[in-house]
Coordinates of C-alpha atoms in Angstrom, one line a residue:
M26 CA 0.0 0.0 0.0
G27 CA 1.1 3.5 -0.7
D28 CA 1.7 6.4 1.7
D29 CA -1.2 5.9 4.2
G30 CA -1.1 9.5 5.4
V31 CA -1.8 11.1 2.0
P32 CA -5.5 11.9 1.5
K33 CA -7.1 10.1 -1.4
Y34 CA -10.4 9.9 -3.2
L35 CA -12.7 7.0 -3.9
R36 CA -12.4 5.8 -7.5
S37 CA -15.3 6.5 -9.8
N38 CA -16.1 2.9 -10.6
V39 CA -16.4 1.6 -7.0
I40 CA -19.6 -0.4 -6.6
V41 CA -21.2 -0.8 -3.2
E42 CA -23.5 -3.8 -3.1
P43 CA -25.7 -3.9 0.0
L44 CA -26.4 -7.4 1.2
V45 CA -28.7 -9.2 3.7
D46 CA -27.7 -12.9 4.2
R47 CA -25.7 -12.5 1.0
F48 CA -28.8 -11.6 -1.0
Y49 CA -29.0 -8.1 -2.6
A50 CA -30.6 -5.7 -0.1
W51 CA -33.8 -3.9 -1.3
L52 CA -37.1 -2.9 0.3
H53 CA -38.6 -6.4 0.4
T54 CA -35.5 -8.0 1.8
V55 CA -34.8 -5.5 4.5
A56 CA -38.2 -4.3 5.8
P57 CA -38.8 -6.9 8.5
V58 CA -42.3 -8.2 7.6
Q59 CA -41.6 -8.5 3.9
A60 CA -38.0 -9.7 4.5
S61 CA -39.2 -12.6 6.7
M62 CA -41.8 -13.6 4.1
N63 CA -39.3 -13.5 1.2
L64 CA -36.6 -15.3 3.1
A65 CA -39.0 -18.1 4.2
F66 CA -41.1 -18.5 1.0
L67 CA -38.8 -17.4 -1.8
Q68 CA -35.1 -17.2 -1.0
L69 CA -34.7 -20.3 1.2
P70 CA -36.7 -22.5 -1.2
L71 CA -34.7 -21.1 -4.1
L72 CA -31.4 -22.1 -2.4
E73 CA -32.8 -25.6 -1.7
S74 CA -33.9 -25.9 -5.3
Y75 CA -30.4 -25.0 -6.5
L76 CA -28.8 -27.6 -4.2
Q77 CA -31.1 -30.3 -5.6
S78 CA -30.2 -29.5 -9.2
P79 CA -27.4 -26.9 -9.7
Q80 CA -27.1 -27.8 -13.4
V81 CA -30.7 -26.8 -14.0
H82 CA -30.2 -23.4 -12.4
I83 CA -26.9 -22.7 -14.3
A84 CA -28.5 -23.7 -17.6
A85 CA -31.5 -21.5 -17.0
S86 CA -29.3 -18.6 -16.0
N87 CA -27.5 -18.8 -19.3
N88 CA -30.7 -19.0 -21.3
P89 CA -31.6 -15.5 -22.7
D90 CA -35.3 -16.5 -22.8
L91 CA -35.3 -17.0 -19.0
R92 CA -33.5 -13.8 -18.2
G93 CA -35.0 -12.4 -15.0
G94 CA -36.2 -15.8 -13.8
Y95 CA -35.6 -17.1 -10.3
F96 CA -32.5 -19.2 -11.0
I97 CA -29.2 -19.0 -9.1
D98 CA -26.2 -18.2 -11.3
I99 CA -23.5 -19.8 -9.2
P100 CA -21.1 -22.5 -10.6
E101 CA -21.7 -26.0 -9.4
D102 CA -18.2 -26.3 -7.9
R103 CA -19.4 -23.7 -5.3
A104 CA -22.5 -25.6 -4.3
D105 CA -20.9 -26.3 -0.9
E106 CA -20.9 -22.6 -0.2
V107 CA -24.5 -22.4 -1.1
A108 CA -25.2 -25.3 1.3
E109 CA -23.4 -23.4 4.1
L110 CA -25.4 -20.3 3.4
T111 CA -28.6 -22.3 3.5
A112 CA -27.7 -23.9 6.8
S113 CA -26.7 -20.6 8.3
I114 CA -30.1 -19.0 7.4
K115 CA -32.0 -21.9 8.9
R116 CA -29.9 -21.7 12.0
D117 CA -29.4 -17.9 12.5
R118 CA -32.7 -16.6 11.1
A119 CA -35.0 -18.9 13.0
G120 CA -36.9 -15.9 14.4
M121 CA -37.6 -14.5 11.0
L122 CA -38.6 -17.9 9.6
Q123 CA -40.9 -18.4 12.6
F124 CA -42.4 -15.0 12.1
A125 CA -43.1 -15.7 8.4
A126 CA -44.8 -19.0 9.3
A127 CA -46.9 -17.2 11.9
V128 CA -48.1 -14.7 9.3
A129 CA -49.2 -17.5 7.0
V130 CA -51.1 -19.2 9.9
A131 CA -52.6 -15.9 11.0
E132 CA -53.9 -15.0 7.5
E133 CA -55.4 -18.5 7.2
L134 CA -57.1 -18.0 10.6
V135 CA -58.5 -14.7 9.5
R136 CA -59.7 -16.0 6.2
H137 CA -61.7 -18.8 7.8
N138 CA -62.9 -17.2 11.0
A139 CA -63.4 -13.4 10.4
T140 CA -66.9 -13.5 9.1
G141 CA -68.1 -10.0 9.9
F142 CA -68.5 -10.6 13.6
D143 CA -66.4 -9.4 16.6
L144 CA -62.7 -10.1 16.0
T145 CA -61.7 -10.1 19.7
P146 CA -61.9 -13.9 20.1
L147 CA -59.3 -14.4 17.4
Y148 CA -56.5 -12.6 19.2
P149 CA -55.8 -15.5 21.6
K150 CA -55.6 -17.8 18.6
L151 CA -52.9 -15.8 16.9
P152 CA -49.4 -17.4 16.8
T153 CA -47.3 -16.1 19.7
A154 CA -44.7 -14.8 17.2
L155 CA -47.2 -12.1 16.2
N156 CA -48.4 -11.1 19.7
G157 CA -48.1 -7.3 20.1
L158 CA -47.2 -6.9 16.4
V159 CA -50.5 -7.0 14.6
E160 CA -54.1 -5.7 14.6
L161 CA -57.1 -7.4 13.0
A162 CA -59.6 -5.2 11.1
Y163 CA -62.5 -5.2 8.7
D164 CA -63.0 -2.7 5.9
T165 CA -66.5 -1.3 5.3
S166 CA -67.4 -4.3 3.1
N167 CA -66.6 -6.6 6.0
Q168 CA -63.4 -7.9 4.3
P169 CA -61.0 -8.8 7.1
S170 CA -57.2 -8.2 7.1
L171 CA -54.1 -8.4 9.2
H172 CA -52.3 -5.1 9.8
F173 CA -48.7 -5.0 11.1
L174 CA -47.5 -2.5 13.6
E175 CA -44.3 -1.8 11.6
P176 CA -42.4 0.5 13.9
I177 CA -42.6 -2.2 16.6
V178 CA -41.8 -5.1 14.2
Y179 CA -38.4 -3.4 13.6
H180 CA -37.7 -4.1 17.3
S181 CA -38.8 -7.8 17.1
L182 CA -37.0 -11.0 16.1
A183 CA -38.1 -10.2 12.5
F184 CA -35.4 -7.6 12.2
D185 CA -31.7 -8.2 12.7
S186 CA -29.1 -5.8 11.4
R187 CA -26.6 -8.6 11.8
R188 CA -28.0 -9.9 8.5
Q189 CA -26.4 -6.9 6.8
S190 CA -23.1 -6.6 5.1
F191 CA -21.7 -5.1 1.9
Q192 CA -19.4 -6.0 -1.0
L193 CA -17.0 -3.5 -2.6
S194 CA -15.8 -4.1 -6.1
L195 CA -14.8 -2.2 -9.3
D196 CA -17.2 -1.8 -12.1
D197 CA -15.7 -3.4 -15.2
G198 CA -18.8 -3.2 -17.3
V199 CA -19.6 -6.9 -17.0
E200 CA -23.2 -7.5 -16.0
R201 CA -23.7 -8.8 -12.5
P202 CA -26.0 -11.7 -11.7
F203 CA -29.7 -10.8 -11.3
I204 CA -30.3 -9.3 -7.9
L205 CA -33.6 -11.1 -7.0
S206 CA -32.2 -14.6 -7.4
T207 CA -28.5 -14.9 -7.0
P208 CA -26.7 -14.5 -3.6
R209 CA -23.3 -12.8 -3.6
L210 CA -20.6 -15.2 -2.5
P211 CA -17.0 -14.1 -1.5
G212 CA -14.4 -14.0 -4.2
P213 CA -11.0 -12.5 -5.2
D214 CA -12.6 -9.7 -7.1
V215 CA -14.8 -8.4 -4.2
L216 CA -14.1 -7.1 -0.7
D217 CA -16.6 -8.4 1.8
L218 CA -17.2 -6.3 4.9
D219 CA -19.4 -7.9 7.5
L220 CA -20.6 -4.6 8.8
P221 CA -24.2 -3.2 9.0
L222 CA -25.3 -0.8 6.3
T223 CA -25.5 2.0 8.8
H224 CA -21.8 1.6 9.7
A225 CA -20.0 5.0 9.9
G226 CA -17.1 3.6 8.0
L227 CA -19.2 3.1 4.9
G228 CA -20.2 6.7 5.1
E229 CA -16.6 7.9 5.3
L230 CA -15.7 5.7 2.3
T231 CA -18.5 7.0 0.0
A232 CA -17.9 10.6 1.2
S233 CA -14.3 10.4 -0.1
R234 CA -15.7 10.7 -3.6
I235 CA -15.8 14.4 -3.0
R236 CA -13.6 14.9 0.1
P237 CA -10.3 13.1 0.3
V238 CA -9.4 10.9 3.3
S239 CA -6.3 9.1 4.3
P240 CA -6.1 5.3 3.8
T241 CA -5.0 5.0 7.4
R242 CA -8.3 6.7 8.5
L243 CA -10.4 4.5 6.2
R244 CA -8.6 1.4 7.4
E245 CA -9.5 2.3 10.9
A246 CA -13.1 3.4 10.1
L247 CA -13.8 0.2 8.1
E248 CA -12.2 -2.0 10.7
L249 CA -10.1 -3.7 8.0
T250 CA -7.7 -6.6 8.6
D251 CA -4.2 -6.5 7.1
A252 CA -5.4 -8.7 4.2
Q253 CA -8.4 -6.4 3.6
A254 CA -6.4 -3.2 3.8
V255 CA -4.5 -4.2 0.6
W256 CA -7.8 -3.5 -1.2
L257 CA -7.5 0.2 -0.4
D258 CA -4.9 0.7 -3.2
R259 CA -7.6 -0.7 -5.6
L260 CA -10.4 1.5 -4.3
L261 CA -8.6 4.8 -3.9
T262 CA -6.9 7.2 -6.3
D263 CA -4.8 10.4 -6.0
R264 CA -7.2 12.6 -8.0
P265 CA -11.0 13.1 -8.0
A266 CA -12.8 12.3 -11.1
L267 CA -15.6 14.9 -10.4
S268 CA -17.0 16.5 -13.5
P269 CA -16.1 20.2 -13.7
D270 CA -19.7 21.0 -15.0
R271 CA -21.5 19.2 -12.3
H272 CA -22.8 22.6 -11.0
I273 CA -24.5 25.5 -12.8
E274 CA -24.4 29.2 -12.0
S275 CA -27.6 30.4 -13.6
G276 CA -30.8 29.2 -15.2
G277 CA -32.0 25.6 -15.1
R278 CA -30.8 22.2 -16.2
I279 CA -32.2 18.7 -16.3
R280 CA -30.0 15.7 -16.9
Y281 CA -31.2 12.2 -17.7
Y282 CA -29.1 9.6 -16.0
G283 CA -30.9 6.5 -17.3
H284 CA -34.0 4.6 -16.4
A285 CA -36.2 7.0 -14.3
C286 CA -33.3 9.1 -12.8
L287 CA -33.4 12.8 -13.5
V288 CA -31.2 15.4 -11.9
L289 CA -33.0 18.8 -11.9
Q290 CA -30.8 21.8 -11.1
S291 CA -30.8 25.5 -10.6
A292 CA -28.0 27.7 -9.3
E293 CA -29.6 27.3 -5.9
A294 CA -30.7 23.7 -5.6
T295 CA -30.5 20.1 -6.9
I296 CA -33.3 17.5 -7.1
V297 CA -32.7 13.9 -8.0
T298 CA -35.5 11.5 -8.9
D299 CA -35.3 7.7 -8.3
P300 CA -31.4 7.6 -8.3
F301 CA -30.1 4.6 -10.2
I302 CA -26.7 5.7 -11.5
S303 CA -23.9 4.0 -13.3
T304 CA -20.5 3.8 -11.6
D305 CA -18.7 3.2 -15.0
N306 CA -17.3 6.5 -16.3
R307 CA -15.0 5.0 -19.0
R308 CA -17.4 5.1 -21.9
G309 CA -18.6 8.7 -22.1
D310 CA -22.1 7.5 -23.1
R311 CA -23.8 8.2 -19.8
F312 CA -23.8 10.5 -16.8
T313 CA -22.3 8.8 -13.7
L314 CA -21.8 9.5 -10.0
D315 CA -19.0 11.8 -11.1
D316 CA -21.5 14.2 -12.7
L317 CA -23.6 14.7 -9.6
P318 CA -23.4 18.0 -7.7
D319 CA -21.7 17.8 -4.4
H320 CA -24.8 18.6 -2.4
I321 CA -28.4 17.4 -3.2
D322 CA -31.3 19.1 -1.6
L323 CA -34.0 16.5 -2.3
V324 CA -34.1 12.9 -3.6
L325 CA -37.6 12.0 -4.8
I326 CA -38.6 8.3 -4.6
T327 CA -41.7 7.5 -6.6
H328 CA -42.3 3.9 -5.3
G329 CA -40.7 0.9 -3.7
H330 CA -39.9 -1.3 -6.7
Q331 CA -36.2 -2.4 -6.8
D332 CA -35.5 -0.3 -9.9
H333 CA -36.7 2.9 -8.4
I334 CA -35.4 2.8 -4.8
V335 CA -31.9 1.5 -5.6
L336 CA -30.0 1.1 -2.3
E337 CA -26.6 0.8 -3.9
T338 CA -26.9 4.3 -5.3
L339 CA -28.6 5.8 -2.2
L340 CA -25.8 4.5 0.1
Q341 CA -23.3 6.3 -2.1
L342 CA -25.2 9.6 -1.6
R343 CA -25.7 9.3 2.1
G344 CA -24.4 12.4 3.8
R345 CA -24.8 14.5 0.7
V346 CA -28.6 14.7 0.7
D347 CA -30.8 16.9 2.9
K348 CA -34.0 14.9 2.5
V349 CA -35.2 11.7 0.8
V350 CA -38.8 12.3 0.0
V351 CA -41.0 9.2 -0.1
P352 CA -44.7 8.5 -0.5
R353 CA -46.6 7.6 2.7
S354 CA -47.7 4.0 3.0
S355 CA -51.0 2.6 4.1
R356 CA -49.6 1.6 7.5
G357 CA -49.2 -2.1 8.1
N358 CA -50.6 -3.5 4.9
L359 CA -48.5 -6.6 3.9
P360 CA -47.5 -5.6 0.4
D361 CA -47.1 -1.9 1.3
P362 CA -44.0 -1.6 3.6
N363 CA -43.3 1.8 5.1
I364 CA -40.5 3.2 2.9
A365 CA -39.6 6.0 5.3
L366 CA -39.0 3.5 8.2
Y367 CA -36.9 1.4 5.9
L368 CA -34.7 4.3 4.9
R369 CA -34.4 5.7 8.4
H370 CA -33.2 2.3 9.6
L371 CA -30.5 2.6 7.0
G372 CA -29.4 6.0 8.1
L373 CA -31.1 8.0 5.3
P374 CA -33.1 11.2 6.1
A375 CA -36.5 10.2 4.8
V376 CA -39.6 12.3 5.0
E377 CA -43.1 11.2 3.9
V378 CA -45.6 13.0 1.7
D379 CA -49.2 12.5 0.8
D380 CA -50.9 13.7 -2.4
F381 CA -50.5 17.5 -2.9
D382 CA -48.1 17.9 0.0
E383 CA -45.4 20.5 -0.8
I384 CA -41.7 20.3 0.0
P385 CA -39.9 23.7 -0.5
F386 CA -36.3 24.0 -1.6
P387 CA -34.3 27.1 -2.4
G388 CA -35.9 28.8 -5.3
G389 CA -38.7 26.3 -5.9
K390 CA -40.9 23.5 -4.5
V391 CA -41.9 19.9 -5.1
T392 CA -45.5 18.8 -4.9
A393 CA -46.4 15.2 -4.5
T394 CA -49.1 14.1 -7.0
P395 CA -51.1 10.8 -7.3
F396 CA -49.7 7.6 -8.8
L397 CA -52.2 5.1 -10.4
G398 CA -51.7 1.4 -11.1
E399 CA -48.5 -0.5 -11.9
H400 CA -48.7 -2.5 -8.7
S401 CA -50.6 -5.6 -9.8
D402 CA -53.9 -4.2 -8.3
L403 CA -52.6 -4.7 -4.8
D404 CA -53.6 -2.1 -2.1
I405 CA -50.3 -0.2 -2.1
R406 CA -50.4 3.5 -1.2
A407 CA -46.7 4.1 -1.1
K408 CA -46.4 5.5 -4.6
S409 CA -46.2 9.0 -5.8
T410 CA -45.5 11.1 -8.9
Y411 CA -44.1 14.6 -8.4
W412 CA -44.5 18.1 -9.8
V413 CA -41.2 20.1 -9.6
D414 CA -41.2 23.9 -9.9
I415 CA -37.6 24.8 -10.6
A416 CA -36.0 27.7 -12.4
G417 CA -39.2 28.8 -14.0
K418 CA -40.2 25.3 -15.3
K419 CA -43.0 23.1 -14.3
V420 CA -41.9 19.5 -14.6
F421 CA -44.1 16.4 -14.1
V422 CA -42.2 13.3 -13.0
G423 CA -44.6 10.5 -13.8
A424 CA -42.4 7.4 -13.2
D425 CA -44.5 4.3 -14.0
S426 CA -47.9 5.8 -13.2
S427 CA -50.7 4.6 -15.5
G428 CA -53.2 6.8 -17.4
I429 CA -56.0 4.3 -16.7
D430 CA -58.1 7.2 -15.4
P431 CA -57.0 10.4 -17.3
V432 CA -59.4 12.6 -15.3
L433 CA -56.9 12.3 -12.4
Y434 CA -54.4 14.3 -14.4
R435 CA -57.1 16.9 -15.1
Y436 CA -57.3 17.4 -11.3
I437 CA -53.5 17.7 -11.1
R438 CA -53.5 20.4 -13.8
G439 CA -56.4 22.2 -12.0
H440 CA -54.4 22.3 -8.8
L441 CA -50.9 23.0 -10.2
G442 CA -51.4 24.5 -13.7
R443 CA -50.0 23.4 -17.0
A444 CA -46.9 21.3 -17.2
D445 CA -44.0 22.4 -19.4
M446 CA -42.4 18.9 -19.5
A447 CA -43.7 15.5 -18.6
F448 CA -41.5 12.5 -18.0
L449 CA -43.3 9.1 -18.3
G450 CA -42.7 5.4 -18.0
M451 CA -44.3 3.1 -20.6
E452 CA -43.5 -0.4 -19.4
C453 CA -47.0 -1.3 -20.6
D454 CA -46.5 -5.1 -20.5
G455 CA -44.9 -5.7 -17.1
A456 CA -44.1 -8.8 -15.1
P457 CA -47.0 -10.7 -13.5
L458 CA -48.1 -10.4 -9.9
T459 CA -46.1 -13.3 -8.6
W460 CA -42.8 -12.2 -10.1
L461 CA -42.3 -9.6 -7.4
Y462 CA -45.0 -10.3 -4.8
G463 CA -45.0 -14.1 -4.8
G464 CA -43.2 -14.3 -1.5
L465 CA -45.9 -12.3 0.2
L466 CA -48.9 -14.3 -1.0
T467 CA -50.1 -16.8 1.6
K468 CA -53.0 -17.9 -0.6
P469 CA -51.9 -19.3 -4.0
V470 CA -53.1 -17.6 -7.1
S471 CA -53.5 -19.2 -10.5
K472 CA -51.1 -18.5 -13.3
K473 CA -53.9 -17.0 -15.3
M474 CA -54.8 -14.6 -12.4
S475 CA -51.2 -13.6 -11.9
S476 CA -50.7 -12.9 -15.6
S477 CA -53.8 -10.7 -15.7
R478 CA -52.4 -8.5 -12.9
K479 CA -49.2 -7.0 -14.3
L480 CA -46.6 -4.5 -13.2
S481 CA -47.6 -2.2 -16.1
G482 CA -47.4 1.5 -16.7
S483 CA -49.0 3.4 -19.5
N484 CA -49.5 2.3 -23.1
A485 CA -49.6 4.8 -26.0
A486 CA -53.2 5.8 -25.5
Q487 CA -52.9 6.3 -21.8
A488 CA -49.6 8.3 -22.1
G489 CA -51.4 10.5 -24.6
D490 CA -54.2 11.1 -22.3
I491 CA -51.8 12.1 -19.5
V492 CA -50.1 14.6 -21.8
V493 CA -53.4 16.1 -23.0
E494 CA -54.7 16.5 -19.5
L495 CA -51.5 18.0 -18.2
G496 CA -51.3 20.3 -21.2
A497 CA -47.6 19.4 -21.5
G498 CA -45.7 20.8 -24.5
E499 CA -42.9 18.3 -24.2
A500 CA -43.1 14.6 -23.3
Y501 CA -40.2 12.2 -22.6
V502 CA -40.4 8.5 -22.2
Y503 CA -37.9 6.8 -19.8
A504 CA -35.9 3.9 -21.0
M505 CA -37.2 0.6 -19.6
G506 CA -34.1 -1.1 -18.4
E507 CA -32.6 -0.8 -21.8
E508 CA -29.4 0.8 -20.6
S509 CA -26.5 -1.7 -20.4
W510 CA -25.6 -1.0 -16.7
Q511 CA -29.0 -2.0 -15.4
G512 CA -29.2 -5.6 -16.3
H513 CA -28.6 -6.9 -12.8
V514 CA -31.6 -5.1 -11.5
M515 CA -33.9 -5.0 -14.6
A516 CA -33.1 -8.2 -16.5
T517 CA -35.2 -7.0 -19.4
T518 CA -34.7 -8.0 -23.1
Y519 CA -36.3 -6.2 -26.0
N520 CA -36.2 -6.4 -29.8
E521 CA -37.8 -4.3 -32.6
D522 CA -41.0 -6.3 -32.3
T523 CA -41.4 -5.9 -28.6
Y524 CA -44.9 -4.6 -27.7
Q525 CA -43.6 -1.9 -25.3
L526 CA -41.3 -0.4 -28.0
K527 CA -44.1 -0.4 -30.5
Q528 CA -46.3 1.4 -28.1
I529 CA -43.6 4.0 -27.5
D530 CA -43.2 4.5 -31.3
E531 CA -47.0 4.9 -31.5
F532 CA -46.9 7.5 -28.7
L533 CA -44.1 9.4 -30.4
S534 CA -46.0 9.5 -33.7
W535 CA -49.1 10.7 -31.8
C536 CA -47.1 13.5 -30.3
K537 CA -45.5 14.5 -33.6
E538 CA -49.0 14.8 -35.2
R539 CA -49.9 17.3 -32.5
D540 CA -46.6 19.3 -32.5
I541 CA -45.7 18.0 -29.1
T542 CA -41.9 17.6 -28.6
A543 CA -41.4 14.0 -27.6
E544 CA -38.5 11.5 -27.3
H545 CA -37.7 8.0 -26.1
L546 CA -34.8 8.5 -23.8
F547 CA -31.7 6.3 -23.7
N548 CA -28.4 6.6 -21.7
K549 CA -28.1 10.3 -21.4
R550 CA -29.8 13.6 -22.3
Q551 CA -29.6 17.2 -21.2
W552 CA -32.0 20.2 -21.3
R553 CA -30.7 23.7 -20.5
W554 CA -32.6 27.0 -20.2

């Protein structure tokens, strides 16, 4: 290692992969209720399936037609390590597994015994693992449900920060295995740190992107062994790679960083939406972490799907962000975890908003606006679009919201005026219900039912209705996982005949006929005024 006393910067292409029990950490694998369910009913059975037939999983992982499927992409000669991981989960996460089993029992109890009469007699029949953590309730149609007291569940056996760790590596442009299926094993090309994601050392490491720190200090902060400390030469560099034009001195600017990530700037403030940002700055075909301003006023999270609240990016921004704005959940509904609680337990400054709540920032404000659909018709409230007033522009950030009821956008325009620019998602043939929510379903659904309830945004007609109702003069469609650095999260494959792309082309033609400036975004784009 070089001179440990000379301050250095974190290299541009350092990846921080957050892990829980070696699986990629995201909302449904960290928030305790959903994490317990996914561990018991998805991840553990997946590991056991691999151990029964590693060759089947490896073959499926290499089949382009099965991209994004639940197959473990780990060579057969490492099956013993998968077996060790499986055994450790069964041994060390017994509390979580017991909690998940209790949820399944309780939901069955409620389905068969809550018939519109007094629910009090059911409480003594609940599994002991749920005592003090749930409430039973009816809606006004006498449909019963189980509600979780989420803040308390974070203090139960269902949540254990000792599950957490992170891997550091260098982005070489090679696609990583799919995050929902393949656990991350140790290897020569990664540095494993068995530390919680809130560990102060991780904050010091990521802060060194913009403020140099001595390797000696980092070694101490990260509690590195002698063998691990050798990695610092690979992670650090003498010079920062920060882009000289990352700030602006006047007017306004929007930069598209890929997928649903926008960076909206004025001379006074910076707003970032759904940050999912590449760490590979070698190609010049994208904006990366190097292009971000040093300080970010607000991060706006539209919803809890793994491609919109990307923890590996958020952890790199911790300490640089004033507030992470998230939509308020329905409080205790199984498929609708509280995003603010989740982020706060990871050391991020989250604040919740309801529809039409306003968050001011220097020289402007953000207004939360409603989000329709895209969640397989589940009762999920933690989703929001946003209206950003910045540097004289009114910008609608639509994410994956659907135009299934265009009158909604008429109300938005009535409340906030006419939009100058609208950014929309058009993944109009999304994955089925069970692809993302299967681990939470304690009552099986048929394949036909699952396929009818997709994670779909707007099609061409619905996107057109949104633009008309908002009065937008410009409309931009996000890329749908098409950017090369997003495969490990998105696992999408398109060709010229793909329905989604045809719908985007139809929408762009519709806009052209009406003199509406429109574009299908890809990789990078900039607007300046």
